[in-house]
PDB file of C-alpha atoms in Angstrom:
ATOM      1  CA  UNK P   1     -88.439  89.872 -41.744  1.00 74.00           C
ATOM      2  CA  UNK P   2     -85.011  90.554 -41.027  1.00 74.00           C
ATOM      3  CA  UNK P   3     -83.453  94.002 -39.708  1.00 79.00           C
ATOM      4  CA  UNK P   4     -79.943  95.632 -40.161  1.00 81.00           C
ATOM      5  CA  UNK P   5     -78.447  98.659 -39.161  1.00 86.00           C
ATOM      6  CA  UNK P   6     -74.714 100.280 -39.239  1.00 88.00           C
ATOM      7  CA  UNK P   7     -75.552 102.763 -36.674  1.00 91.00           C
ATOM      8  CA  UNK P   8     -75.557  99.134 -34.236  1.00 89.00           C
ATOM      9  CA  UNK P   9     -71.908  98.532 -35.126  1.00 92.00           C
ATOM     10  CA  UNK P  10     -69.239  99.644 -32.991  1.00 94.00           C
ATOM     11  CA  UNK P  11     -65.431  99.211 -33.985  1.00 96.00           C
ATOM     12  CA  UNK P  12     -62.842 100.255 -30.799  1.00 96.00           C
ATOM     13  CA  UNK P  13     -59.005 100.379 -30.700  1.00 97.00           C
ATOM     14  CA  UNK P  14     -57.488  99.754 -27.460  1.00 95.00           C
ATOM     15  CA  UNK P  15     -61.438 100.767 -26.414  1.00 94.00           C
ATOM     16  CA  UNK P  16     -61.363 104.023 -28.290  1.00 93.00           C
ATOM     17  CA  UNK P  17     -64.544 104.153 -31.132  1.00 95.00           C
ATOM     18  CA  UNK P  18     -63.321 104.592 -33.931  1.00 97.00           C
ATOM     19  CA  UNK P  19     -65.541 107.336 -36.003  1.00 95.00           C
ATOM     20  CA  UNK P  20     -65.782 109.041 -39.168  1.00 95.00           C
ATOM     21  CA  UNK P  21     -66.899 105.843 -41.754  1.00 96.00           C
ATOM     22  CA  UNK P  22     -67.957 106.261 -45.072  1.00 93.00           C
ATOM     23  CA  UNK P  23     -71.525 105.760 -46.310  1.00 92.00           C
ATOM     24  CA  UNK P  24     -71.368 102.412 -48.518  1.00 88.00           C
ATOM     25  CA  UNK P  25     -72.249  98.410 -48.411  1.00 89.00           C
ATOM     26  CA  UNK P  26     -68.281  97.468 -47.428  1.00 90.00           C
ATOM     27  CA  UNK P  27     -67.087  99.572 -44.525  1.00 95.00           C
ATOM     28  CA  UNK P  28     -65.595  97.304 -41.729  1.00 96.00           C
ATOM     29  CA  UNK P  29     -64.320  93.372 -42.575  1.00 95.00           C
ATOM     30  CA  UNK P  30     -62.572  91.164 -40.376  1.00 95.00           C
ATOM     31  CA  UNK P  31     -61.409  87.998 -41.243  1.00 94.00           C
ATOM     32  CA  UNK P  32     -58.254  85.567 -41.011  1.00 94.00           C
ATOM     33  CA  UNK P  33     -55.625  85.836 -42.866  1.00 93.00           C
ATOM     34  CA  UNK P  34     -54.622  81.842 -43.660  1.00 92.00           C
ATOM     35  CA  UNK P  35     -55.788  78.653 -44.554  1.00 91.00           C
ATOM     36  CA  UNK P  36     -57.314  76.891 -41.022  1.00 91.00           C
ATOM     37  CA  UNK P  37     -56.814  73.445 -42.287  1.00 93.00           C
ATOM     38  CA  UNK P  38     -54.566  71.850 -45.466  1.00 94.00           C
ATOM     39  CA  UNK P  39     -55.372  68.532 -47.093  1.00 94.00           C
ATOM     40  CA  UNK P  40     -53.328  65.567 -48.037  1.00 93.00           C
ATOM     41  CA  UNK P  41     -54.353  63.368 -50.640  1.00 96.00           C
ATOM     42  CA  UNK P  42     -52.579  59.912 -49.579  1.00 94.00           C
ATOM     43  CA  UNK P  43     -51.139  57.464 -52.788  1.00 95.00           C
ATOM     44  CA  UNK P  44     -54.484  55.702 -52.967  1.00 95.00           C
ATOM     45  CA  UNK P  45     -56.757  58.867 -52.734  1.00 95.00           C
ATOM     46  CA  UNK P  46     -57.683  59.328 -49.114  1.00 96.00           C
ATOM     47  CA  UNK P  47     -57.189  62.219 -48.007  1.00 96.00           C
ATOM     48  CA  UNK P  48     -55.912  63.511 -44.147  1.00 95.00           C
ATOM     49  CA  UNK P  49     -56.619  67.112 -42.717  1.00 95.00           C
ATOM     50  CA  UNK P  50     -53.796  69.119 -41.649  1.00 94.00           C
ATOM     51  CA  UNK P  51     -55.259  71.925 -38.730  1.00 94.00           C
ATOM     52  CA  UNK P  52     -53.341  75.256 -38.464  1.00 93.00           C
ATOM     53  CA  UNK P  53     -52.592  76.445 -35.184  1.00 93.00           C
ATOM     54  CA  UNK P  54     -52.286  80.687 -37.134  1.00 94.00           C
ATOM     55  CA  UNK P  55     -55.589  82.533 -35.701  1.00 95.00           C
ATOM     56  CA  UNK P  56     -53.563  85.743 -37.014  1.00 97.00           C
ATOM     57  CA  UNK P  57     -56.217  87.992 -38.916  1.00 97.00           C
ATOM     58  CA  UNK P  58     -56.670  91.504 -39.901  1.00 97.00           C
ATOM     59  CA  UNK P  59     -59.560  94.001 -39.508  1.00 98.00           C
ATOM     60  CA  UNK P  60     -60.017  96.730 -42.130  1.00 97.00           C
ATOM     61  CA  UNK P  61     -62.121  99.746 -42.130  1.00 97.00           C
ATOM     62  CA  UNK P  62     -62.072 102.787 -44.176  1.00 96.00           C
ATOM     63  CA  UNK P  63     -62.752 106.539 -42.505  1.00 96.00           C
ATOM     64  CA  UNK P  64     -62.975 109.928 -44.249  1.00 96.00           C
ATOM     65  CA  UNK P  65     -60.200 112.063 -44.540  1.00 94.00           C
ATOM     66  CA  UNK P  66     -61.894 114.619 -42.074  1.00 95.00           C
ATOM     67  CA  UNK P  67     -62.353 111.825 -39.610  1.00 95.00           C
ATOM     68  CA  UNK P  68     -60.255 112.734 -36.780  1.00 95.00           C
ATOM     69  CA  UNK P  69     -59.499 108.847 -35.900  1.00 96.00           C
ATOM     70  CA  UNK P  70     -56.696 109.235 -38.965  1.00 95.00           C
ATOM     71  CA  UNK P  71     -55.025 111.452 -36.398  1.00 94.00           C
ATOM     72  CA  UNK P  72     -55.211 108.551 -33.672  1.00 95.00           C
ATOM     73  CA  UNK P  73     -54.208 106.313 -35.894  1.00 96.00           C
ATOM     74  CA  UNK P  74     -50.977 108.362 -37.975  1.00 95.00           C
ATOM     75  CA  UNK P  75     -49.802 108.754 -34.204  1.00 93.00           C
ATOM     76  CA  UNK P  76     -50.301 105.063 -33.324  1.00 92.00           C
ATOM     77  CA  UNK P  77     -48.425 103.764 -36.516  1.00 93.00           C
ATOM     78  CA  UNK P  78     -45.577 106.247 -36.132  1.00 92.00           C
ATOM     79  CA  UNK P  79     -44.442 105.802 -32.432  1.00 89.00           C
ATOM     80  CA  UNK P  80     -44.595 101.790 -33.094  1.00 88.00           C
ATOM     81  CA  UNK P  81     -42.343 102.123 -36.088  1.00 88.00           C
ATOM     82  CA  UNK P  82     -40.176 104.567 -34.201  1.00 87.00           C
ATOM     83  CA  UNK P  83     -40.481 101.950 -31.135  1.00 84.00           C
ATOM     84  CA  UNK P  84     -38.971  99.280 -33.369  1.00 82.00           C
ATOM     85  CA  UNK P  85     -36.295 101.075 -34.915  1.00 84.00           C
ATOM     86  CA  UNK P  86     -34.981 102.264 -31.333  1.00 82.00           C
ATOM     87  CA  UNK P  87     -33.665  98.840 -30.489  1.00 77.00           C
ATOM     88  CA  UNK P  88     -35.906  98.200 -27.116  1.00 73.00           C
ATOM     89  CA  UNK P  89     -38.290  95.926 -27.438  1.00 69.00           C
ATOM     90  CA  UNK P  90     -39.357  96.029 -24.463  1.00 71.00           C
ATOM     91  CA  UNK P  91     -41.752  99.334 -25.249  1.00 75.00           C
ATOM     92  CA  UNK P  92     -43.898  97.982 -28.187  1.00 80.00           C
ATOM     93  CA  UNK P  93     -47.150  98.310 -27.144  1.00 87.00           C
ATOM     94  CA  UNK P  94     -49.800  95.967 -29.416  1.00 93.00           C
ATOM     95  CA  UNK P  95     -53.430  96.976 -30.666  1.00 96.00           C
ATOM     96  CA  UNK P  96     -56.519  95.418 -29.007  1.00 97.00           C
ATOM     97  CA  UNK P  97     -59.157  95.601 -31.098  1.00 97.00           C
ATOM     98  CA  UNK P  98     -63.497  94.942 -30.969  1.00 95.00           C
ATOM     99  CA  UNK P  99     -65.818  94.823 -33.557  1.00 94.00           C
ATOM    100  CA  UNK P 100     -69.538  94.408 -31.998  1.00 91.00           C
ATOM    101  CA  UNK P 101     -72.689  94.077 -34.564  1.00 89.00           C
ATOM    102  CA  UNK P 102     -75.266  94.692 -31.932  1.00 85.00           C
ATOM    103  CA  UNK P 103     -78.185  93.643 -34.159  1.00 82.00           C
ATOM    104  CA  UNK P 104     -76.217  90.897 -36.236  1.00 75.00           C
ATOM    105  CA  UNK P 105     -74.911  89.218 -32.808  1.00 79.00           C
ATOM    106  CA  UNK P 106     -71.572  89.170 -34.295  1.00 86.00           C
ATOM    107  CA  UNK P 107     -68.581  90.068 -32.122  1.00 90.00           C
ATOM    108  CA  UNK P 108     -65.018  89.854 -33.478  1.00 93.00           C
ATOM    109  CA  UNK P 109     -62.023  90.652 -31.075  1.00 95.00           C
ATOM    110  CA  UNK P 110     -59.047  91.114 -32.379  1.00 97.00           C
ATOM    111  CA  UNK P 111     -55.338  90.220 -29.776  1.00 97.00           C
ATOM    112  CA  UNK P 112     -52.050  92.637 -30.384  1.00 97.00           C
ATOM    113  CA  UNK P 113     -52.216  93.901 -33.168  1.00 97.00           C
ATOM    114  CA  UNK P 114     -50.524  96.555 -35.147  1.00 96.00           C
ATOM    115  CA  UNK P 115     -50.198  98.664 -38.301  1.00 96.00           C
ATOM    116  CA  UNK P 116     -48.629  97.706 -40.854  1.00 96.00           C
ATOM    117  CA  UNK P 117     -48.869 100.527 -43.546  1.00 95.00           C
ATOM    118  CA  UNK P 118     -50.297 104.223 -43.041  1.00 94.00           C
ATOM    119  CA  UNK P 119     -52.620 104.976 -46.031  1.00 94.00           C
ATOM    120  CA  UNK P 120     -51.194 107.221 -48.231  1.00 91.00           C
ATOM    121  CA  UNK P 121     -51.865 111.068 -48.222  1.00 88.00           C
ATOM    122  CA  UNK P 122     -54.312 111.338 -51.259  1.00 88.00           C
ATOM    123  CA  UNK P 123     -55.900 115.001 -51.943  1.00 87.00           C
ATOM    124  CA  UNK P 124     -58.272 116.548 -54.706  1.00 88.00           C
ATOM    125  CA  UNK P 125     -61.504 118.518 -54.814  1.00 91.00           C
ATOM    126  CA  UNK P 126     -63.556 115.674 -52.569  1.00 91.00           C
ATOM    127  CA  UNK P 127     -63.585 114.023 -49.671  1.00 92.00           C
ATOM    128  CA  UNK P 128     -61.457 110.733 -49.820  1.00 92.00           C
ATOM    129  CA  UNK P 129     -62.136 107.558 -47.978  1.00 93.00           C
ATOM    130  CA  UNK P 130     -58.471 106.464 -45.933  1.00 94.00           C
ATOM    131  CA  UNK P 131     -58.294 102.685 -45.665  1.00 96.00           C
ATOM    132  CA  UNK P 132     -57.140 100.911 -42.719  1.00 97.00           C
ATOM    133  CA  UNK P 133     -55.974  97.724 -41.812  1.00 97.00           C
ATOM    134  CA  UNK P 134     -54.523  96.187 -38.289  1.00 98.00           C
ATOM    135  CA  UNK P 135     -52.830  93.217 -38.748  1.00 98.00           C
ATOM    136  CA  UNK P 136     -53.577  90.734 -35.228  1.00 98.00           C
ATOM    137  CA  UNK P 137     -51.515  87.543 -34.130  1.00 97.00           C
ATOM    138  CA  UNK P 138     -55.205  86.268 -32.938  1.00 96.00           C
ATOM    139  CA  UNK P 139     -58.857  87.010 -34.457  1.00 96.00           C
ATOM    140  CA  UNK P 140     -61.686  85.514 -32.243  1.00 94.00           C
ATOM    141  CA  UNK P 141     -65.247  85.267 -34.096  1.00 91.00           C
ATOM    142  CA  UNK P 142     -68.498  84.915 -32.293  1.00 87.00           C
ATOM    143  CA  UNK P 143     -71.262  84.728 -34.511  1.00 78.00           C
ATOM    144  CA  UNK P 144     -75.265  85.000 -34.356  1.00 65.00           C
ATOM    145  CA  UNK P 145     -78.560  85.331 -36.329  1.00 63.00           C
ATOM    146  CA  UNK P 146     -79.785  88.380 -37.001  1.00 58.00           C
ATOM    147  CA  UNK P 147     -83.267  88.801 -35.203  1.00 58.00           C
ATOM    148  CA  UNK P 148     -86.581  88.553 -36.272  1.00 55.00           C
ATOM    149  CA  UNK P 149     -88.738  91.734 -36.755  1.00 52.00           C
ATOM    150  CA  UNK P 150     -92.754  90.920 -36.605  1.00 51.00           C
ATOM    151  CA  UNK P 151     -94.346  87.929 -37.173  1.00 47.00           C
TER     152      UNK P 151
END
């Protein structure tokens, strides 16, 4: 039998936790965001295997709007925007970013990053879910099995 718990996954920005998730089956992916290899079909129907060198990737996650991680991350996507329009680009300062499945083995690590959208401001009688993404230049994988419970 096989074992699985959310409370075992741990998602950090620049080693801060993020908290605040919503409650359903899709809360964190990470993945890359282009084709790793292309194929080439030559005139007599071999084909050849182009390899990409892009390990860029994104990691998205979605948080309540009372989760006050929004407020980390409002203030991280406004001072790099106001970073790039100030002409120095000496001052941009890149999002590291860790996604650990404790149980599942699975550890992704994402290399400078940043934000390229702030959810928009949504409001009604609920609680809202804010989605998030943080676009990387590199996404490293490190996959497992998920353990064994029992016999």
């Amino acid at each position: 039998m096989k074992q699985y718990s959310f409370y075992n996954v741990d998602l950090l920005l620049d080693g801060i936790p993020v908290t605040g998730f919503t409650d359903n089956n899709s809360i964190i992916s990470a993945g890359r965001t282009n084709v790793q290899h292309t194929k080439v079909i030559g005139a007599r129907g071999e084909m050849s295997v182009a390899t990409i060198a892009d390990r860029s990737g994104r990691i998205v996650f979605t948080i309540l709007q009372t989760s006050d991680y929004n407020a980390v991350l409002n203030s991280r996507a406004i001072l790099s925007q106001n970073t790039g329009l100030s002409g120095n680009r000496q001052t941009f300062d890149p999002i590291q970013g860790l996604m650990n499945d404790k149980m599942g083995l699975a550890l992704v690590t994402g290399v400078n990053g940043f934000i390229p959208v702030m959810p928009a401001i949504v409001r009604g009688t609920g609680i809202v879910s804010l989605s998030w993404t943080v676009e990387f230049e590199q996404i490293w994988f490190t996959n497992g099995q998920y353990e064994s419970v029992g016999n």
